[in-house]
mmCIF file of C-alpha atoms in Angstrom:
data_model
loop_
_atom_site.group_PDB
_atom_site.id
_atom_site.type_symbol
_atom_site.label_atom_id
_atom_site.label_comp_id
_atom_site.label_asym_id
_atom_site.label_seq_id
_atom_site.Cartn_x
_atom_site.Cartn_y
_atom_site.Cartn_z
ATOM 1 C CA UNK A 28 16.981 8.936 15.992
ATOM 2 C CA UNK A 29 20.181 8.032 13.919
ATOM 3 C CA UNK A 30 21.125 9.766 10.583
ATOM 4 C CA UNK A 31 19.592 6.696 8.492
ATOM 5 C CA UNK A 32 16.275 7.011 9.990
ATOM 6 C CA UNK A 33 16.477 10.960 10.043
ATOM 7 C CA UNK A 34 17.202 10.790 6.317
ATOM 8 C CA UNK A 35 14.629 8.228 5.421
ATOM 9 C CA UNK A 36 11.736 10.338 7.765
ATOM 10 C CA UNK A 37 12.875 13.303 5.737
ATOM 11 C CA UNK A 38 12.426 11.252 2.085
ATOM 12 C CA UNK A 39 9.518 10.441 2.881
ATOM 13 C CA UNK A 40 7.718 13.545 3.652
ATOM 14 C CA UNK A 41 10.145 15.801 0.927
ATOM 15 C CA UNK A 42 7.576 16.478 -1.801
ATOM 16 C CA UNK A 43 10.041 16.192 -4.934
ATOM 17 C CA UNK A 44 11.015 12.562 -3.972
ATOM 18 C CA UNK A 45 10.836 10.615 -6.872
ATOM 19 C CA UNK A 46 7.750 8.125 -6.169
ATOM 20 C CA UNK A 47 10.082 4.538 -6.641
ATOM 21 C CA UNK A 48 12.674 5.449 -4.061
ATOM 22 C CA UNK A 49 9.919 6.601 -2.092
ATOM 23 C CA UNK A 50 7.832 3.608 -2.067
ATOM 24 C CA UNK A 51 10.850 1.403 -1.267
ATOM 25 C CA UNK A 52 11.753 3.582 1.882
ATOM 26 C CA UNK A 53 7.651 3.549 2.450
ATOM 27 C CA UNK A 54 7.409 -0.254 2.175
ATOM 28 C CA UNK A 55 10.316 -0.882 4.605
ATOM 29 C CA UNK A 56 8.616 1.332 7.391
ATOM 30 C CA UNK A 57 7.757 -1.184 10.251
ATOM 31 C CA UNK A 58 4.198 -2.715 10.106
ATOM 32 C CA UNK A 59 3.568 -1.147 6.619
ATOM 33 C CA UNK A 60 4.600 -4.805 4.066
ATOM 34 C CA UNK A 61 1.724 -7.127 6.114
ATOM 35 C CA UNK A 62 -0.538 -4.021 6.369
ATOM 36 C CA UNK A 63 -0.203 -3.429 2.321
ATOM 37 C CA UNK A 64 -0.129 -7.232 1.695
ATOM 38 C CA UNK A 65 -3.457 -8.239 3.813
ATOM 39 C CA UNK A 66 -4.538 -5.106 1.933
ATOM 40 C CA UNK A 67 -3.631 -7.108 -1.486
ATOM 41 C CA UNK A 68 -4.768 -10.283 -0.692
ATOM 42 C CA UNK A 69 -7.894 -9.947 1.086
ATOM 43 C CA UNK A 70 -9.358 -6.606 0.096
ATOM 44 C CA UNK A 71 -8.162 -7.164 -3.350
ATOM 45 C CA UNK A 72 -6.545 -3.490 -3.021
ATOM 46 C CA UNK A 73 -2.983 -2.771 -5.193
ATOM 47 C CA UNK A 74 -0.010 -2.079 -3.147
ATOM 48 C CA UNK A 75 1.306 0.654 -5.889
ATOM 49 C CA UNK A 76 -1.512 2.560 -5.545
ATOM 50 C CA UNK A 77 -2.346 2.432 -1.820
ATOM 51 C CA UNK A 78 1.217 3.643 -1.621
ATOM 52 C CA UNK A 79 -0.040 6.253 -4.535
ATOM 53 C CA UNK A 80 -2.297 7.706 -2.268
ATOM 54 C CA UNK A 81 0.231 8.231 0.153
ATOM 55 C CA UNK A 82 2.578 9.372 -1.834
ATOM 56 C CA UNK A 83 0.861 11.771 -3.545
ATOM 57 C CA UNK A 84 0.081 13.511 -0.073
ATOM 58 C CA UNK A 85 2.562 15.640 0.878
ATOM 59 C CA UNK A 86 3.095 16.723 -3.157
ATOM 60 C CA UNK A 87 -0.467 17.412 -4.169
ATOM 61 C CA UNK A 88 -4.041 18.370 -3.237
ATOM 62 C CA UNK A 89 -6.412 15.880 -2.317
ATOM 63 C CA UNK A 90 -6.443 13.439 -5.552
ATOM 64 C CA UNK A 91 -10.273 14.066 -6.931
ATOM 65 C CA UNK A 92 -12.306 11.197 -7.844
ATOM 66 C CA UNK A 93 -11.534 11.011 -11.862
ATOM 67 C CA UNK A 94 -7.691 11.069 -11.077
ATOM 68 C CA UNK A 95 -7.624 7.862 -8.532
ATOM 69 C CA UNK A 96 -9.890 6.523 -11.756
ATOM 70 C CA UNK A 97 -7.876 7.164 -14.428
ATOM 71 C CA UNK A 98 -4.809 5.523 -12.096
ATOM 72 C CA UNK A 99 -7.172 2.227 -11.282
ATOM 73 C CA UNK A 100 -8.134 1.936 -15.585
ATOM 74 C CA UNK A 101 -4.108 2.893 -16.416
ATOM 75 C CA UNK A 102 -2.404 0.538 -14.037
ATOM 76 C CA UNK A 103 -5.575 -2.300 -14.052
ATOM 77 C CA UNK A 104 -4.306 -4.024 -17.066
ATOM 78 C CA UNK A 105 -0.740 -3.792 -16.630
ATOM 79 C CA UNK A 106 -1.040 -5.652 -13.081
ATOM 80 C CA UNK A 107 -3.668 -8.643 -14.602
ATOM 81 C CA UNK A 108 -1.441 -9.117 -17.541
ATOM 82 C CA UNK A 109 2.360 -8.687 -16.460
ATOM 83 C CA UNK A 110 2.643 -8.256 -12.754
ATOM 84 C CA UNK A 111 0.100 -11.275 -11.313
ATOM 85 C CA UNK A 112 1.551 -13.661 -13.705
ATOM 86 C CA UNK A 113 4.896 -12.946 -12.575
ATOM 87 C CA UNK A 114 3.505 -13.388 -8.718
ATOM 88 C CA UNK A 115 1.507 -16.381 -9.530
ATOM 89 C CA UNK A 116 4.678 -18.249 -11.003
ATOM 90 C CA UNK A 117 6.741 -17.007 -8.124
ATOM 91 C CA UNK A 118 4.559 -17.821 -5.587
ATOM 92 C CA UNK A 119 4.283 -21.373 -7.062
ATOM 93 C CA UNK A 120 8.073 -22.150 -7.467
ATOM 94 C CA UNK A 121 8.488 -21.515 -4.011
ATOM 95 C CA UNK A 122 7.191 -25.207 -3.481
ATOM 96 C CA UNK A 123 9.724 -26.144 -5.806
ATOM 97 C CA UNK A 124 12.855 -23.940 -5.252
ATOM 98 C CA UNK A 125 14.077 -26.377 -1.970
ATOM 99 C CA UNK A 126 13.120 -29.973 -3.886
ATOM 100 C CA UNK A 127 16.179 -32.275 -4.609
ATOM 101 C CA UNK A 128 14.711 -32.878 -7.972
ATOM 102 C CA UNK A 129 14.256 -29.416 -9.086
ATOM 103 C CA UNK A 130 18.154 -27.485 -8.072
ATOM 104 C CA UNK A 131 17.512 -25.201 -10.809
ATOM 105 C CA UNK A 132 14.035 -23.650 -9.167
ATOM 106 C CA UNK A 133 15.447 -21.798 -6.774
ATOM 107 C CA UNK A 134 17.289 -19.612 -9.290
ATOM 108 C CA UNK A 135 14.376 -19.208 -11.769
ATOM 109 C CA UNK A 136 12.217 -18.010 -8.443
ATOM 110 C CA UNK A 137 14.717 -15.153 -7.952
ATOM 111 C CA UNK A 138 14.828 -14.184 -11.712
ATOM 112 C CA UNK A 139 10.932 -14.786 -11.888
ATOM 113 C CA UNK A 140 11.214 -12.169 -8.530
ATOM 114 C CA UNK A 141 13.379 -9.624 -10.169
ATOM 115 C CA UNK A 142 11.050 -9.838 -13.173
ATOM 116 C CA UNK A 143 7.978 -8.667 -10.810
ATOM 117 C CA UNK A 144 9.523 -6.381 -9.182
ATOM 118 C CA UNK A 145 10.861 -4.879 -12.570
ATOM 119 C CA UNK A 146 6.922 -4.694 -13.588
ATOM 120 C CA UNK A 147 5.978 -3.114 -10.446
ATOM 121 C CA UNK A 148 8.798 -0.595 -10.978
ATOM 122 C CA UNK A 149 7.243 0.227 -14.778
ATOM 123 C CA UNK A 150 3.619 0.691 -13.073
ATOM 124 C CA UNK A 151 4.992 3.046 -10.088
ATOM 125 C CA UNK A 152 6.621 5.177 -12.879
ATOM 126 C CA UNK A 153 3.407 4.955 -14.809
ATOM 127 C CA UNK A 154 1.387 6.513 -11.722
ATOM 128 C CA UNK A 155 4.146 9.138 -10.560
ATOM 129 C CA UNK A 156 4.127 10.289 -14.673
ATOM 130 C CA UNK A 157 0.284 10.246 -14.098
ATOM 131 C CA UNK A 158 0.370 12.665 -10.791
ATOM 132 C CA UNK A 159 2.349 14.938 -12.309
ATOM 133 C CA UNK A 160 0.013 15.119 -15.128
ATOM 134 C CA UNK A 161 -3.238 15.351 -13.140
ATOM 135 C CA UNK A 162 -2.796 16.610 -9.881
ATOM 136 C CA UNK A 163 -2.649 20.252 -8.488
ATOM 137 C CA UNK A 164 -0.197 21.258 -5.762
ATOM 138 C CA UNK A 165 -0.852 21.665 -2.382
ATOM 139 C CA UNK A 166 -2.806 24.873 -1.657
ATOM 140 C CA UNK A 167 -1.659 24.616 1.592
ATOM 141 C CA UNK A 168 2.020 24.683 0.938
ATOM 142 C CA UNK A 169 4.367 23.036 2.707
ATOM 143 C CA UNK A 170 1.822 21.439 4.846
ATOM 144 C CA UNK A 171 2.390 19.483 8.581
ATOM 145 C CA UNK A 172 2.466 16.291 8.756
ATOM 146 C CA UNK A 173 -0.614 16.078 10.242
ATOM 147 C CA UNK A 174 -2.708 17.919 7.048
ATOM 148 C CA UNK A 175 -0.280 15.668 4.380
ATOM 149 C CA UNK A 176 -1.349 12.396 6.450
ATOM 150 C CA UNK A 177 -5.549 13.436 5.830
ATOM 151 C CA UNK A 178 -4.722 14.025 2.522
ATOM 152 C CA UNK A 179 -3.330 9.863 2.205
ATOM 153 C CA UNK A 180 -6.096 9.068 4.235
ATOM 154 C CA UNK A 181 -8.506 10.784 1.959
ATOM 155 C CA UNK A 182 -6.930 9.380 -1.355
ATOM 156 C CA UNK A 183 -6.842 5.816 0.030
ATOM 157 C CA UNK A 184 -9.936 5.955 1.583
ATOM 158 C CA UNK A 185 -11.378 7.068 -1.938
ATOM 159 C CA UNK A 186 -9.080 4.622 -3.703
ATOM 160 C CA UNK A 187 -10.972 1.616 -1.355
ATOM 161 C CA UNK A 188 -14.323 3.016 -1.944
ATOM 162 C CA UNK A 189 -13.934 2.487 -5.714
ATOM 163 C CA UNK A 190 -12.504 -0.363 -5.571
ATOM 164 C CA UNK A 191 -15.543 -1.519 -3.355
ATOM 165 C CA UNK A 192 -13.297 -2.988 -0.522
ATOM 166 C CA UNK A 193 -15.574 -2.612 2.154
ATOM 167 C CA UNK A 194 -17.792 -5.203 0.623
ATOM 168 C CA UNK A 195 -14.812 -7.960 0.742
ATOM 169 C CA UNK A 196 -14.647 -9.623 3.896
ATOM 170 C CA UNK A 197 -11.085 -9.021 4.585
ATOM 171 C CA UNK A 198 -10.607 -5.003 4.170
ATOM 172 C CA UNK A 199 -10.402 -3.147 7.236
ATOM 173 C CA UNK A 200 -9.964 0.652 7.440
ATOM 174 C CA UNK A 201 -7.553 0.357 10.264
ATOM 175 C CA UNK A 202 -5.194 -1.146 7.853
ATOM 176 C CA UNK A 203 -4.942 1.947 5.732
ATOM 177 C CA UNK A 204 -4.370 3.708 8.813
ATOM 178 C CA UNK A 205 -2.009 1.637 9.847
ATOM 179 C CA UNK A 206 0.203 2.585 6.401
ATOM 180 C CA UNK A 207 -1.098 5.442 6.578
ATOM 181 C CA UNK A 208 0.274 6.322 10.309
ATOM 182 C CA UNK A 209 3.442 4.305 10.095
ATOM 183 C CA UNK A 210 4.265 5.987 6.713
ATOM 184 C CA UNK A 211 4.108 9.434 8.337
ATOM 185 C CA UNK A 212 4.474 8.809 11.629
#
């Protein structure tokens, strides 16, 4: 293992890293972007907070049922009204962004993508304000990496139930694991 992937294993699993950082280090593990985005798109699951649950594992208890709530009602608005917009318009000027008659499209797109990623910056310091807020630390301490990766998989898992995933055709829990294991592997 080289020093860049011995200091992004350790920011990962340190429990005072600030959640932003740590969701860009958690999104750029291998397999974790297609698991989170099939997660998105099909299960209708949000990437911020599937890589809440995670995120929250190796700083905190178990999240209980009224704190994953209060982070779907917080965030719920803030990604129908500001974040899928933003997605929506840069998903459709990619059509645009290579056509002859539209040279300016391609530079919109990548201020239209700075603008979503800006918004999901605003909601993943909205949920790490919110986890500080609500949740306990670990009564287990500094726990292994084994006991912090059942605590992601119980918060995601609990996450998916109330967001009734398993009823969409697309979820699968072997995706979670798969962020799950890659995350902390």
């Amino acid at each position: 293992m080289n020093s860049d992937e011995t200091l992004q294993e350790n920011a990962l699993q340190r429990p005072s890293a600030p959640f932003w950082p740590w969701a860009l280090s958690a999104y750029s593990q291998p397999r974790v972007a297609p698991a989170l985005i099939a997660l998105q798109e099909d299960a209708g699951l949000s990437v911020n907070l599937v890589l809440w649950c995670c995120w929250c594992a190796p700083q905190f208890d178990a999240a209980p049922e009224s704190a994953i709530r209060t982070a779907i009602s917080q965030t719920q608005s803030w990604r129908d009204e500001v974040t899928a917009p933003l997605r929506n318009a840069r998903s459709a000027l990619k059509s645009f962004a290579g056509a002859a008659d539209y040279p300016r499209a391609s530079s919109l797109r990548a201020m239209v993508k700075a603008g979503e990623l800006a918004a999901e910056r605003c909601e993943i310091e909205q949920l790490e304000r919110l986890a500080r807020r609500l949740l306990a630390p670990p009564a287990d301490g500094a726990a292994d990496s084994e006991r912090i990766a059942e605590r992601a998989r119980r918060n995601a898992a609990l996450y998916a139930a109330l967001e009734g995933a398993a009823k969409r055709k697309g979820f699968s829990t072997s995706l979670l694991h798969q962020v799950i294991d890659n995350i902390f592997a």
